[in-house]
Amino acid sequence: MTTIVRTVEEWRRVRSTLDGDVGFVPTMGALHEGHLSLVRRSLNENPHTVVSIFVNPTQFNDASDLEHYPRTEDEDLRMLGEAGVDYAFLPSREIIYPDEYRYRVTESEFSRVLCGAHRPGHFDGVLTVCLRLFSIVRPTRAYFGEKDYQQLRLVENMARSFFLDLEIVPCPIVREPDGLAMSSRNRRLSADGRRTAAEFARVLREGSDPATIRAELGAMNLVVDYVEEIEGRRFGAVVVEGVRLIDNVPLTPEA
């Protein structure tokens, strides 16, 4: 049975009783198989696993996006219980941001490209909430999916730069049978939008170069934020039925 913890004080009491490594999977809820793949990795590698569920308001630069982000706490907790997760940390905004976000983490280079160029302040919110959660949970390892590859690299470098005693563990993208990267946002799409989103994933994977891919996606009446190649990967972001989707693929096949 998963123990639910909602306050820092309560978690500190629990944390003081734990012997051995602690794995941590930070999420914004609306859990799916992609999240569960991270959870299973943590369960396999650590005697204790903690999953946080917190829809972080500071990483949304669009108030409507925050308002419509799916919230499925009861279902999420059921899934965590069935997976065998030890602890679920469900803090409120007031607990995570007692300072009303006056103190924050800012990265000045890689956070300004790709998603950062189109979502001002997004990665300030991501890095700040991650650092706060790491400080509360005090995990041995934290697990992040490669779908949010830019986020993964920024969190890795933040942990290194601030000398955190923490291993950031990258985990492969989990995809639907049609190739679409699993995302909590997918559930906001209609059946037609869902098919279009799968075409985005296919074109990003199979296209020859960014300019050609942008043209093909544009011909599908998609709003294209970017298609770029950086660090040996191809990154793309599009808007389907008002829902922003991201994906990335390696430029050379992975072994």
Coordinates of C-alpha atoms in Angstrom, one line a residue:
M1 CA 0.0 0.0 0.0
T2 CA 1.3 3.4 -0.9
T3 CA 1.7 5.9 2.0
I4 CA 0.5 9.4 1.1
V5 CA 2.6 12.3 2.4
R6 CA 1.5 15.9 1.9
T7 CA 3.8 18.1 4.1
V8 CA 7.5 18.6 4.4
E9 CA 7.4 17.9 8.1
E10 CA 5.7 14.6 7.6
W11 CA 8.1 13.5 4.9
R12 CA 11.1 14.4 7.1
R13 CA 9.8 12.1 9.8
V14 CA 9.4 9.3 7.2
R15 CA 12.8 10.0 5.6
S16 CA 14.6 9.7 8.9
T17 CA 13.4 6.1 9.2
L18 CA 14.6 4.9 5.8
D19 CA 17.7 2.8 5.5
G20 CA 19.3 2.4 2.1
D21 CA 18.9 4.1 -1.3
V22 CA 15.8 6.2 -2.1
G23 CA 14.6 6.4 -5.7
F24 CA 12.5 9.4 -6.7
V25 CA 10.2 10.0 -9.7
P26 CA 8.9 13.6 -9.9
T27 CA 5.7 13.9 -11.9
M28 CA 2.8 16.2 -12.5
G29 CA 0.3 13.4 -12.3
A30 CA -2.0 12.2 -15.1
L31 CA 0.2 9.1 -15.0
H32 CA 0.6 6.7 -17.9
E33 CA 2.9 3.9 -19.0
G34 CA 5.8 6.3 -19.6
H35 CA 5.7 7.3 -15.9
L36 CA 5.3 3.7 -14.8
S37 CA 8.4 2.7 -16.7
L38 CA 10.4 5.2 -14.5
V39 CA 8.7 3.9 -11.4
R40 CA 9.6 0.3 -12.3
R41 CA 13.2 1.3 -12.9
S42 CA 13.3 2.9 -9.5
L43 CA 11.7 0.0 -7.8
N44 CA 14.3 -2.4 -9.3
E45 CA 17.2 -0.2 -8.3
N46 CA 16.3 1.0 -4.8
P47 CA 14.8 -0.4 -1.7
H48 CA 12.5 2.7 -1.3
T49 CA 10.7 4.6 -4.1
V50 CA 9.0 8.0 -3.8
V51 CA 6.8 9.5 -6.5
S52 CA 5.7 13.1 -6.3
I53 CA 2.6 14.5 -7.9
F54 CA 2.6 18.2 -8.2
V55 CA 1.3 20.3 -11.1
N56 CA 4.0 22.9 -11.0
P57 CA 2.4 26.4 -11.8
T58 CA 5.8 28.1 -12.4
Q59 CA 6.6 26.2 -15.5
F60 CA 3.5 27.2 -17.4
N61 CA 3.8 30.4 -19.4
D62 CA 0.2 29.9 -20.6
A63 CA -2.5 30.2 -17.9
S64 CA -4.9 28.3 -20.1
D65 CA -2.5 25.4 -20.4
L66 CA -2.2 25.2 -16.6
E67 CA -5.9 25.4 -16.2
H68 CA -6.5 22.5 -18.6
Y69 CA -3.7 20.3 -17.5
P70 CA -5.3 16.9 -16.6
R71 CA -5.6 16.2 -12.8
T72 CA -6.4 12.6 -12.0
E73 CA -5.2 12.1 -8.4
D74 CA -7.4 9.2 -7.4
E75 CA -6.4 7.2 -10.5
D76 CA -2.8 8.1 -10.1
L77 CA -2.7 6.8 -6.6
R78 CA -4.4 3.6 -7.6
M79 CA -1.7 3.1 -10.3
L80 CA 1.1 3.8 -7.8
G81 CA -0.4 1.4 -5.3
E82 CA -0.7 -1.4 -7.9
A83 CA 2.9 -0.8 -9.0
G84 CA 4.1 -1.2 -5.4
V85 CA 5.3 2.3 -4.8
D86 CA 6.2 3.0 -1.2
Y87 CA 5.4 6.7 -0.9
A88 CA 3.5 9.3 -2.8
F89 CA 4.4 13.0 -2.0
L90 CA 1.5 15.3 -2.9
P91 CA 2.4 18.8 -1.7
S92 CA 0.4 22.0 -2.2
R93 CA 1.6 25.1 -4.0
E94 CA 2.0 26.8 -0.6
I95 CA 4.3 24.1 0.6
I96 CA 6.5 24.1 -2.5
Y97 CA 6.5 27.9 -2.8
P98 CA 6.4 29.4 0.7
D99 CA 8.4 32.4 -0.8
E100 CA 5.8 32.9 -3.6
Y101 CA 8.6 32.0 -6.1
R102 CA 10.8 34.9 -5.2
Y103 CA 13.8 32.6 -5.2
R104 CA 14.4 30.6 -8.4
V105 CA 17.0 28.8 -10.5
T106 CA 18.0 30.3 -13.8
E107 CA 20.2 28.7 -16.5
S108 CA 21.5 31.1 -19.1
E109 CA 22.3 29.1 -22.2
F110 CA 20.7 25.7 -23.0
S111 CA 17.4 26.8 -21.4
R112 CA 17.1 29.6 -24.0
V113 CA 16.8 27.4 -27.1
L114 CA 14.3 24.8 -28.3
C115 CA 11.3 24.9 -25.8
G116 CA 13.0 27.7 -23.9
A117 CA 12.9 30.0 -26.9
H118 CA 9.1 29.5 -27.2
R119 CA 8.2 29.3 -23.5
P120 CA 9.8 32.1 -21.6
G121 CA 10.5 31.2 -18.0
H122 CA 9.5 27.6 -18.4
F123 CA 12.8 26.1 -17.4
D124 CA 13.2 28.5 -14.5
G125 CA 10.1 26.8 -13.1
V126 CA 11.3 23.3 -14.0
L127 CA 14.7 23.7 -12.4
T128 CA 13.4 25.5 -9.3
V129 CA 10.7 22.9 -8.5
C130 CA 13.2 20.1 -9.1
L131 CA 15.8 21.6 -6.7
R132 CA 13.1 22.2 -4.1
L133 CA 11.8 18.6 -4.4
F134 CA 15.3 17.2 -4.3
S135 CA 15.9 19.2 -1.1
I136 CA 12.8 17.9 0.5
V137 CA 12.9 14.2 -0.6
R138 CA 16.7 13.8 -0.4
P139 CA 16.8 10.9 -2.9
T140 CA 19.8 8.8 -4.0
R141 CA 18.6 8.7 -7.6
A142 CA 16.0 10.6 -9.6
Y143 CA 14.5 9.3 -12.8
F144 CA 13.6 11.4 -15.8
G145 CA 12.3 10.3 -19.3
E146 CA 14.2 11.2 -22.5
K147 CA 11.0 12.6 -24.1
D148 CA 11.7 15.8 -22.2
Y149 CA 15.3 15.6 -23.3
Q150 CA 16.1 19.3 -22.8
Q151 CA 14.7 19.1 -19.3
L152 CA 16.7 16.0 -18.6
R153 CA 20.0 17.6 -19.6
L154 CA 19.3 20.8 -17.7
V155 CA 18.4 18.9 -14.5
E156 CA 21.6 16.8 -14.9
N157 CA 23.7 19.9 -15.3
M158 CA 22.0 21.7 -12.4
A159 CA 22.6 18.7 -10.1
R160 CA 26.3 18.7 -11.1
S161 CA 26.7 22.5 -10.8
F162 CA 25.2 22.6 -7.3
F163 CA 27.2 19.6 -6.2
L164 CA 24.0 17.6 -5.3
D165 CA 24.7 14.2 -3.9
L166 CA 22.3 12.7 -6.4
E167 CA 22.3 10.6 -9.5
I168 CA 20.0 11.7 -12.3
V169 CA 19.0 8.5 -14.3
P170 CA 17.8 9.0 -17.9
C171 CA 15.2 6.6 -19.1
P172 CA 14.1 5.8 -22.7
I173 CA 11.0 7.3 -24.4
V174 CA 8.0 5.1 -24.1
R175 CA 5.8 5.2 -27.3
E176 CA 2.3 4.2 -28.3
P177 CA 2.1 1.4 -30.9
D178 CA 1.8 4.1 -33.6
G179 CA 5.0 5.8 -32.5
L180 CA 3.6 8.7 -30.6
A181 CA 5.6 9.5 -27.5
M182 CA 3.4 8.9 -24.4
S183 CA 2.4 12.2 -22.7
S184 CA -0.3 13.3 -20.3
R185 CA -1.3 15.8 -22.9
N186 CA -2.3 13.2 -25.4
R187 CA -5.5 12.5 -23.6
R188 CA -6.7 16.1 -24.5
L189 CA -6.7 15.2 -28.2
S190 CA -9.7 14.1 -30.2
A191 CA -9.4 10.9 -32.3
D192 CA -8.5 13.0 -35.4
G193 CA -6.0 15.0 -33.3
R194 CA -4.5 11.8 -32.0
R195 CA -3.9 10.5 -35.6
T196 CA -2.3 13.8 -36.5
A197 CA 0.0 13.7 -33.5
A198 CA 1.2 10.2 -34.6
E199 CA 2.0 11.7 -38.0
F200 CA 4.1 14.3 -36.2
A201 CA 6.1 11.6 -34.6
R202 CA 6.5 9.7 -37.9
V203 CA 7.6 12.8 -39.9
L204 CA 10.1 13.8 -37.2
R205 CA 11.6 10.3 -37.2
E206 CA 11.6 9.7 -41.0
G207 CA 12.2 13.2 -42.4
S208 CA 15.5 14.0 -44.1
D209 CA 16.2 17.5 -42.6
P210 CA 14.6 20.2 -40.5
A211 CA 13.5 22.4 -43.3
T212 CA 11.8 19.5 -45.1
I213 CA 10.1 18.3 -41.9
R214 CA 8.8 21.8 -41.1
A215 CA 7.3 22.1 -44.6
E216 CA 5.6 18.7 -44.3
L217 CA 4.2 19.4 -40.9
G218 CA 3.0 22.8 -42.1
A219 CA 1.2 21.1 -45.0
M220 CA -0.7 19.1 -42.4
N221 CA -2.0 22.4 -40.9
L222 CA 0.1 21.9 -37.8
V223 CA 1.4 24.9 -35.9
V224 CA 5.2 24.2 -35.8
D225 CA 7.1 25.8 -32.9
Y226 CA 10.4 24.3 -34.0
V227 CA 12.3 21.5 -35.7
E228 CA 16.0 21.6 -34.9
E229 CA 19.0 19.4 -34.6
I230 CA 21.2 19.8 -31.6
E231 CA 23.5 17.4 -29.6
G232 CA 23.1 14.6 -32.1
R233 CA 19.3 14.6 -31.8
R234 CA 16.4 16.0 -33.8
F235 CA 13.9 17.9 -31.7
G236 CA 10.4 19.0 -32.6
A237 CA 7.5 20.8 -31.1
V238 CA 4.0 21.3 -32.6
V239 CA 0.6 22.4 -31.5
V240 CA -2.3 20.0 -32.3
E241 CA -5.8 21.1 -31.4
G242 CA -4.4 23.7 -29.0
V243 CA -2.2 21.0 -27.3
R244 CA 1.5 21.5 -27.4
L245 CA 3.4 18.3 -28.1
I246 CA 7.2 17.7 -28.1
D247 CA 9.4 14.8 -29.3
N248 CA 12.9 14.0 -30.1
V249 CA 14.8 11.2 -31.9
P250 CA 18.5 10.4 -32.2
L251 CA 20.1 11.3 -35.6
T252 CA 21.8 7.9 -35.7
P253 CA 20.1 4.7 -34.6
E254 CA 20.7 3.7 -31.0
A255 CA 22.3 0.4 -30.4

